[in-house]
Amino acid sequence: MSAPHILIAGAGIGGLAAALSLARRGIASTVVEKRTGFGETGAGLQLTPNSGRVLEALDLALPLKRVGVSSNGLAVRRWRDGATVVEMPADPAGAPTPFRLMSRIDLHTVLLDAARAMPNIRFVVGRGVEDVRQDDAGVTTTLSSQNGSETLHGLGLIGADGLWSRIRGLTGDAAAPEFTGYEAWRAMVPTATAPGIAGEKPRVTLHLGPQRHAVHYPVSSGRQINLVVLRQAREAREGWTREGDRAVLTEHLAGASPALRQLAGAAGGWQVWSLFDRKPAAMAKGRIALLGDAAHPVLPFLAQGASLAIEDAGVLARLLAEHLAREGAAGVQAAMAAYAAARAQRVARVQEASRENGRNFHLGWPWSIGRDLVLRRLGPEGMRKRYDWLYGWRDAG
């Protein structure tokens, strides 16, 4: 494997995007994944234009088009009766980078297929990072598995190992994620049997209620509807998912609109995630950088978790390539520091905007009346302009 060489912990969406972004710039990587197989949990995601531009620069527009659905915008509805509060149009048809809706598994597969085709990306699976040491020459990681331990060397290490990041802990940030008091119930509904969906333009639909909301949109080339219901919960459970009791959700939806209850009734296989939050970490320490949820987990109220990780990957790869070209191996530490500085304000703003959305989504009466009035006054174009800062992002480099 040709030098320079970077180690990446985690083969999720952020880790694979980083490996591909590095590979396209001539930088080799070894991706370490503690699971013995590849795959992604979760249901759907919104791949907004800000991250879509990063992936299109990796020549992934065609495979993304095959598995995704181009959104026609956003509709905000009231929980109790389904009345439309406001609609936000997507960018005009033919816009260079569409607002894509897809399943998390489909996006992960696109990235994994592309990474496997690159000769300068290597995978090590079934091993977890136990220790990291860094010096002037690079980093050394100790990996553990059922068959013993081994070491890997690289010029730097990228921690893309998610919310419960081992790498973040090894950099000195041992503070645990904090439970938000909410959990997400997720399921898929076949579009052919989804009530009230036939004939609708593909888009994201939000239903806002007191201390709760729901969102649904088409994925898997339009064959399925991804449905998520957020509700309060008394206790958290670590890990990504557990099976949900349909009776609990049915009771929760008793006051929802008939359309939302019917759609939920057609869903099967409910999975439940406890939602955790965490303050942004120091995104770089020496030759180690964090990206995605390892650095700055984003609550789902802005649908930016995957997109922000992809942005991170693109910026970090560019800065590593620039510093390596100018300074050689000695430039890695400066590249990591430049990355942390470049991303700090952006990720903090996205995290706070997501938290603010969560507060606004879940307002009860009478504050919800004021929220709905503000949204109506904004109107479709005002809503679109409100998120120009988010969806219009481009890497400064």
CSV table of C-alpha atoms in Angstrom, one decimal, residues 51-319:
chain,number,residue,atom,x,y,z
A,51,SER,CA,-23.5,16.6,1.6
A,52,GLY,CA,-24.7,15.6,-1.9
A,53,ARG,CA,-22.1,17.9,-3.4
A,54,VAL,CA,-19.3,16.1,-1.6
A,55,LEU,CA,-20.5,12.7,-2.8
A,56,GLU,CA,-21.0,13.9,-6.4
A,57,ALA,CA,-17.4,15.0,-6.4
A,58,LEU,CA,-16.6,11.4,-5.7
A,59,ASP,CA,-18.5,10.4,-8.9
A,60,LEU,CA,-21.3,8.8,-7.0
A,61,ALA,CA,-24.2,10.8,-8.5
A,62,LEU,CA,-25.4,7.9,-10.7
A,63,PRO,CA,-25.5,5.2,-8.0
A,64,LEU,CA,-27.2,7.7,-5.6
A,65,LYS,CA,-29.8,8.4,-8.3
A,66,ARG,CA,-30.5,4.7,-8.6
A,67,VAL,CA,-31.3,4.1,-4.9
A,68,GLY,CA,-32.7,7.5,-3.9
A,69,VAL,CA,-35.7,9.7,-4.5
A,70,SER,CA,-35.5,13.4,-5.3
A,71,SER,CA,-37.6,15.3,-2.8
A,72,ASN,CA,-40.2,17.9,-4.0
A,73,GLY,CA,-39.9,19.7,-0.7
A,74,LEU,CA,-41.3,19.7,2.8
A,75,ALA,CA,-44.9,19.8,4.2
A,76,VAL,CA,-45.5,20.7,7.8
A,77,ARG,CA,-48.8,19.5,9.2
A,78,ARG,CA,-50.6,19.7,12.6
A,79,TRP,CA,-50.6,16.5,14.7
A,80,ARG,CA,-54.3,16.4,15.6
A,81,ASP,CA,-55.9,16.9,12.3
A,82,GLY,CA,-53.2,16.8,9.6
A,83,ALA,CA,-54.0,20.4,8.4
A,84,THR,CA,-51.1,21.9,6.4
A,85,VAL,CA,-49.3,24.7,8.2
A,86,VAL,CA,-46.7,25.5,5.5
A,87,GLU,CA,-44.9,23.9,2.6
A,88,MET,CA,-41.3,24.4,1.6
A,89,PRO,CA,-40.4,23.7,-2.0
A,90,ALA,CA,-37.2,22.0,-2.9
A,91,ASP,CA,-34.8,23.6,-5.4
A,92,PRO,CA,-36.3,23.9,-8.9
A,93,ALA,CA,-36.4,20.8,-11.0
A,94,GLY,CA,-33.0,20.2,-12.7
A,95,ALA,CA,-31.0,21.8,-9.9
A,96,PRO,CA,-27.4,20.6,-10.0
A,97,THR,CA,-27.6,18.8,-6.6
A,98,PRO,CA,-31.0,17.4,-5.6
A,99,PHE,CA,-32.4,16.9,-2.2
A,100,ARG,CA,-32.3,13.0,-2.0
A,101,LEU,CA,-34.3,10.7,0.2
A,102,MET,CA,-33.0,7.2,0.7
A,103,SER,CA,-32.5,4.3,3.1
A,104,ARG,CA,-29.4,4.3,5.3
A,105,ILE,CA,-28.6,0.8,4.1
A,106,ASP,CA,-28.7,1.9,0.5
A,107,LEU,CA,-26.4,4.8,1.0
A,108,HIS,CA,-24.0,2.7,3.0
A,109,THR,CA,-24.0,0.1,0.2
A,110,VAL,CA,-23.1,2.7,-2.4
A,111,LEU,CA,-20.2,3.9,-0.3
A,112,LEU,CA,-19.0,0.4,0.5
A,113,ASP,CA,-19.1,-0.7,-3.1
A,114,ALA,CA,-17.1,2.4,-4.2
A,115,ALA,CA,-14.6,1.9,-1.4
A,116,ARG,CA,-14.0,-1.8,-2.3
A,117,ALA,CA,-13.2,-0.8,-5.8
A,118,MET,CA,-10.4,1.4,-4.7
A,119,PRO,CA,-7.0,-0.3,-4.5
A,120,ASN,CA,-5.7,2.1,-1.9
A,121,ILE,CA,-8.4,1.3,0.7
A,122,ARG,CA,-7.9,-1.7,2.9
A,123,PHE,CA,-10.5,-3.1,5.4
A,124,VAL,CA,-9.7,-4.8,8.8
A,125,VAL,CA,-13.0,-6.2,10.3
A,126,GLY,CA,-13.8,-7.9,13.5
A,127,ARG,CA,-11.2,-5.9,15.5
A,128,GLY,CA,-11.7,-2.9,17.8
A,129,VAL,CA,-9.2,-0.1,18.6
A,130,GLU,CA,-8.0,-0.6,22.2
A,131,ASP,CA,-5.2,1.9,22.4
A,132,VAL,CA,-3.6,4.7,20.4
A,133,ARG,CA,-0.1,6.1,20.7
A,134,GLN,CA,1.2,9.0,18.7
A,135,ASP,CA,4.6,10.5,18.2
A,136,ASP,CA,6.5,12.6,15.6
A,137,ALA,CA,6.4,9.7,13.1
A,138,GLY,CA,2.7,9.0,13.2
A,139,VAL,CA,0.2,6.9,15.2
A,140,THR,CA,0.2,3.3,16.4
A,141,THR,CA,-3.1,1.6,17.2
A,142,THR,CA,-3.5,-1.6,19.1
A,143,LEU,CA,-6.4,-3.7,17.9
A,144,SER,CA,-8.0,-6.5,19.8
A,145,SER,CA,-10.2,-9.4,18.7
A,146,GLN,CA,-11.1,-12.9,19.9
A,147,ASN,CA,-7.9,-14.1,18.2
A,148,GLY,CA,-5.5,-11.8,20.0
A,149,SER,CA,-4.1,-8.3,19.3
A,150,GLU,CA,-2.2,-6.6,16.6
A,151,THR,CA,-0.9,-3.2,15.8
A,152,LEU,CA,-1.3,-0.9,12.8
A,153,HIS,CA,0.7,2.2,11.9
A,154,GLY,CA,-0.3,5.3,10.0
A,155,LEU,CA,0.5,9.0,9.6
A,156,GLY,CA,-2.7,9.8,11.4
A,157,LEU,CA,-6.0,8.4,12.8
A,158,ILE,CA,-9.6,9.4,12.0
A,159,GLY,CA,-12.2,8.5,14.6
A,160,ALA,CA,-15.4,7.8,12.8
A,161,ASP,CA,-16.7,5.3,15.3
A,162,GLY,CA,-20.0,7.0,16.2
A,163,LEU,CA,-21.8,8.3,19.3
A,164,TRP,CA,-20.1,5.9,21.7
A,165,SER,CA,-16.7,6.6,20.2
A,166,ARG,CA,-13.8,4.7,21.6
A,167,ILE,CA,-11.4,7.1,19.8
A,168,ARG,CA,-13.0,10.1,21.5
A,169,GLY,CA,-12.4,8.5,24.9
A,170,LEU,CA,-8.8,7.8,24.0
A,171,THR,CA,-8.2,11.5,23.2
A,172,GLY,CA,-9.2,12.4,26.8
A,173,ASP,CA,-12.9,13.1,26.5
A,174,ALA,CA,-14.6,10.5,28.7
A,175,ALA,CA,-17.9,12.4,29.2
A,176,ALA,CA,-20.8,10.1,28.3
A,177,PRO,CA,-23.6,11.0,25.9
A,178,GLU,CA,-26.7,12.4,27.7
A,179,PHE,CA,-30.2,11.0,27.3
A,180,THR,CA,-32.6,13.6,25.8
A,181,GLY,CA,-35.8,12.1,27.2
A,182,TYR,CA,-37.0,11.1,23.8
A,183,GLU,CA,-37.0,7.9,21.7
A,184,ALA,CA,-37.5,7.4,18.0
A,185,TRP,CA,-39.8,4.7,16.7
A,186,ARG,CA,-39.0,3.7,13.1
A,187,ALA,CA,-40.6,1.5,10.5
A,188,MET,CA,-41.0,1.0,6.8
A,189,VAL,CA,-44.3,0.8,4.9
A,190,PRO,CA,-44.5,-0.6,1.4
A,191,THR,CA,-45.6,2.3,-0.9
A,192,ALA,CA,-48.0,0.2,-2.8
A,193,THR,CA,-50.1,-0.4,0.4
A,194,ALA,CA,-49.4,2.9,2.2
A,195,PRO,CA,-52.8,4.7,2.8
A,196,GLY,CA,-53.0,8.3,1.5
A,197,ILE,CA,-49.6,8.2,-0.3
A,198,ALA,CA,-50.7,7.3,-3.8
A,199,GLY,CA,-50.5,10.2,-6.2
A,200,GLU,CA,-48.5,12.4,-3.8
A,201,LYS,CA,-45.3,14.0,-5.0
A,202,PRO,CA,-42.3,12.6,-3.2
A,203,ARG,CA,-41.4,14.8,-0.3
A,204,VAL,CA,-40.8,15.0,3.5
A,205,THR,CA,-43.9,15.4,5.6
A,206,LEU,CA,-43.7,16.5,9.2
A,207,HIS,CA,-46.6,16.2,11.8
A,208,LEU,CA,-46.0,18.5,14.8
A,209,GLY,CA,-47.6,17.9,18.2
A,210,PRO,CA,-47.0,18.5,21.9
A,211,GLN,CA,-43.9,16.7,23.1
A,212,ARG,CA,-44.0,14.6,19.9
A,213,HIS,CA,-43.7,14.6,16.2
A,214,ALA,CA,-43.7,12.3,13.2
A,215,VAL,CA,-42.0,12.4,9.8
A,216,HIS,CA,-42.3,10.2,6.7
A,217,TYR,CA,-40.9,10.2,3.2
A,218,PRO,CA,-40.2,7.7,0.4
A,219,VAL,CA,-37.0,5.7,0.1
A,220,SER,CA,-35.6,2.7,-1.8
A,221,SER,CA,-36.4,4.3,-5.3
A,222,GLY,CA,-39.9,5.0,-4.0
A,223,ARG,CA,-40.8,1.4,-3.1
A,224,GLN,CA,-41.1,2.1,0.6
A,225,ILE,CA,-42.1,4.9,3.0
A,226,ASN,CA,-39.8,5.6,5.9
A,227,LEU,CA,-41.9,6.5,9.0
A,228,VAL,CA,-40.5,7.9,12.3
A,229,VAL,CA,-42.4,8.8,15.4
A,230,LEU,CA,-40.7,10.7,18.2
A,231,ARG,CA,-42.1,10.3,21.7
A,232,GLN,CA,-41.0,11.1,25.3
A,233,ALA,CA,-39.5,8.2,27.3
A,234,ARG,CA,-38.7,7.7,31.0
A,235,GLU,CA,-35.5,5.8,30.5
A,236,ALA,CA,-32.8,5.3,28.0
A,237,ARG,CA,-31.3,2.1,26.6
A,238,GLU,CA,-27.9,2.1,25.1
A,239,GLY,CA,-27.3,0.6,21.7
A,240,TRP,CA,-28.9,1.4,18.5
A,241,THR,CA,-32.1,-0.5,18.4
A,242,ARG,CA,-34.7,-2.7,20.1
A,243,GLU,CA,-38.1,-4.0,19.0
A,244,GLY,CA,-41.0,-1.8,19.8
A,245,ASP,CA,-44.4,-2.9,21.1
A,246,ARG,CA,-47.1,-1.8,18.5
A,247,ALA,CA,-49.7,-1.4,21.3
A,248,VAL,CA,-47.5,1.3,23.0
A,249,LEU,CA,-47.3,3.3,19.7
A,250,THR,CA,-51.0,2.9,19.0
A,251,GLU,CA,-51.8,4.4,22.3
A,252,HIS,CA,-49.3,7.2,21.6
A,253,LEU,CA,-51.0,8.0,18.3
A,254,ALA,CA,-54.5,8.1,19.7
A,255,GLY,CA,-54.8,11.9,19.3
A,256,ALA,CA,-53.1,12.0,15.9
A,257,SER,CA,-54.8,12.7,12.6
A,258,PRO,CA,-56.6,9.8,10.9
A,259,ALA,CA,-54.1,9.9,8.0
A,260,LEU,CA,-51.1,9.5,10.3
A,261,ARG,CA,-52.7,6.7,12.3
A,262,GLN,CA,-53.6,4.8,9.2
A,263,LEU,CA,-50.1,5.1,7.8
A,264,ALA,CA,-48.6,3.9,11.1
A,265,GLY,CA,-51.2,1.0,11.2
A,266,ALA,CA,-49.8,-0.2,7.8
A,267,ALA,CA,-46.3,-0.4,9.2
A,268,GLY,CA,-44.6,-3.4,10.6
A,269,GLY,CA,-41.4,-4.3,12.5
A,270,TRP,CA,-41.1,-1.2,14.7
A,271,GLN,CA,-37.6,-0.5,16.0
A,272,VAL,CA,-36.9,1.9,18.8
A,273,TRP,CA,-33.8,4.1,19.4
A,274,SER,CA,-33.2,6.2,22.5
A,275,LEU,CA,-31.9,9.6,21.6
A,276,PHE,CA,-28.7,10.9,23.1
A,277,ASP,CA,-27.0,14.3,22.8
A,278,ARG,CA,-23.4,15.3,23.4
A,279,LYS,CA,-21.4,18.5,23.3
A,280,PRO,CA,-18.9,18.9,20.4
A,281,ALA,CA,-15.5,17.4,21.1
A,282,ALA,CA,-12.2,18.9,20.4
A,283,MET,CA,-12.2,17.6,16.8
A,284,ALA,CA,-8.4,17.1,16.6
A,285,LYS,CA,-5.7,16.2,19.0
A,286,GLY,CA,-2.2,15.9,17.5
A,287,ARG,CA,-2.5,13.4,14.7
A,288,ILE,CA,-6.0,12.2,15.7
A,289,ALA,CA,-9.2,13.7,14.3
A,290,LEU,CA,-12.8,13.0,15.0
A,291,LEU,CA,-15.7,13.2,12.5
A,292,GLY,CA,-19.4,12.7,12.5
A,293,ASP,CA,-21.2,11.5,15.6
A,294,ALA,CA,-17.8,10.8,17.3
A,295,ALA,CA,-17.2,14.5,17.3
A,296,HIS,CA,-20.6,16.1,17.2
A,297,PRO,CA,-23.8,13.9,17.3
A,298,VAL,CA,-26.7,15.7,15.8
A,299,LEU,CA,-30.3,15.2,17.0
A,300,PRO,CA,-32.6,14.1,14.2
A,301,PHE,CA,-34.7,17.3,14.2
A,302,LEU,CA,-32.7,18.8,11.3
A,303,ALA,CA,-31.9,15.5,9.5
A,304,GLN,CA,-28.2,16.4,9.3
A,305,GLY,CA,-26.4,13.6,11.1
A,306,ALA,CA,-25.2,11.7,8.0
A,307,SER,CA,-24.7,15.0,6.0
A,308,LEU,CA,-22.5,16.6,8.6
A,309,ALA,CA,-20.3,13.5,8.7
A,310,ILE,CA,-19.9,13.6,4.9
A,311,GLU,CA,-19.0,17.3,5.0
A,312,ASP,CA,-16.4,16.5,7.7
A,313,ALA,CA,-14.9,13.8,5.5
A,314,GLY,CA,-14.6,16.0,2.5
A,315,VAL,CA,-13.0,18.9,4.4
A,316,LEU,CA,-10.6,16.7,6.3
A,317,ALA,CA,-9.4,14.9,3.2
A,318,ARG,CA,-8.8,18.1,1.3
A,319,LEU,CA,-6.7,19.6,4.2
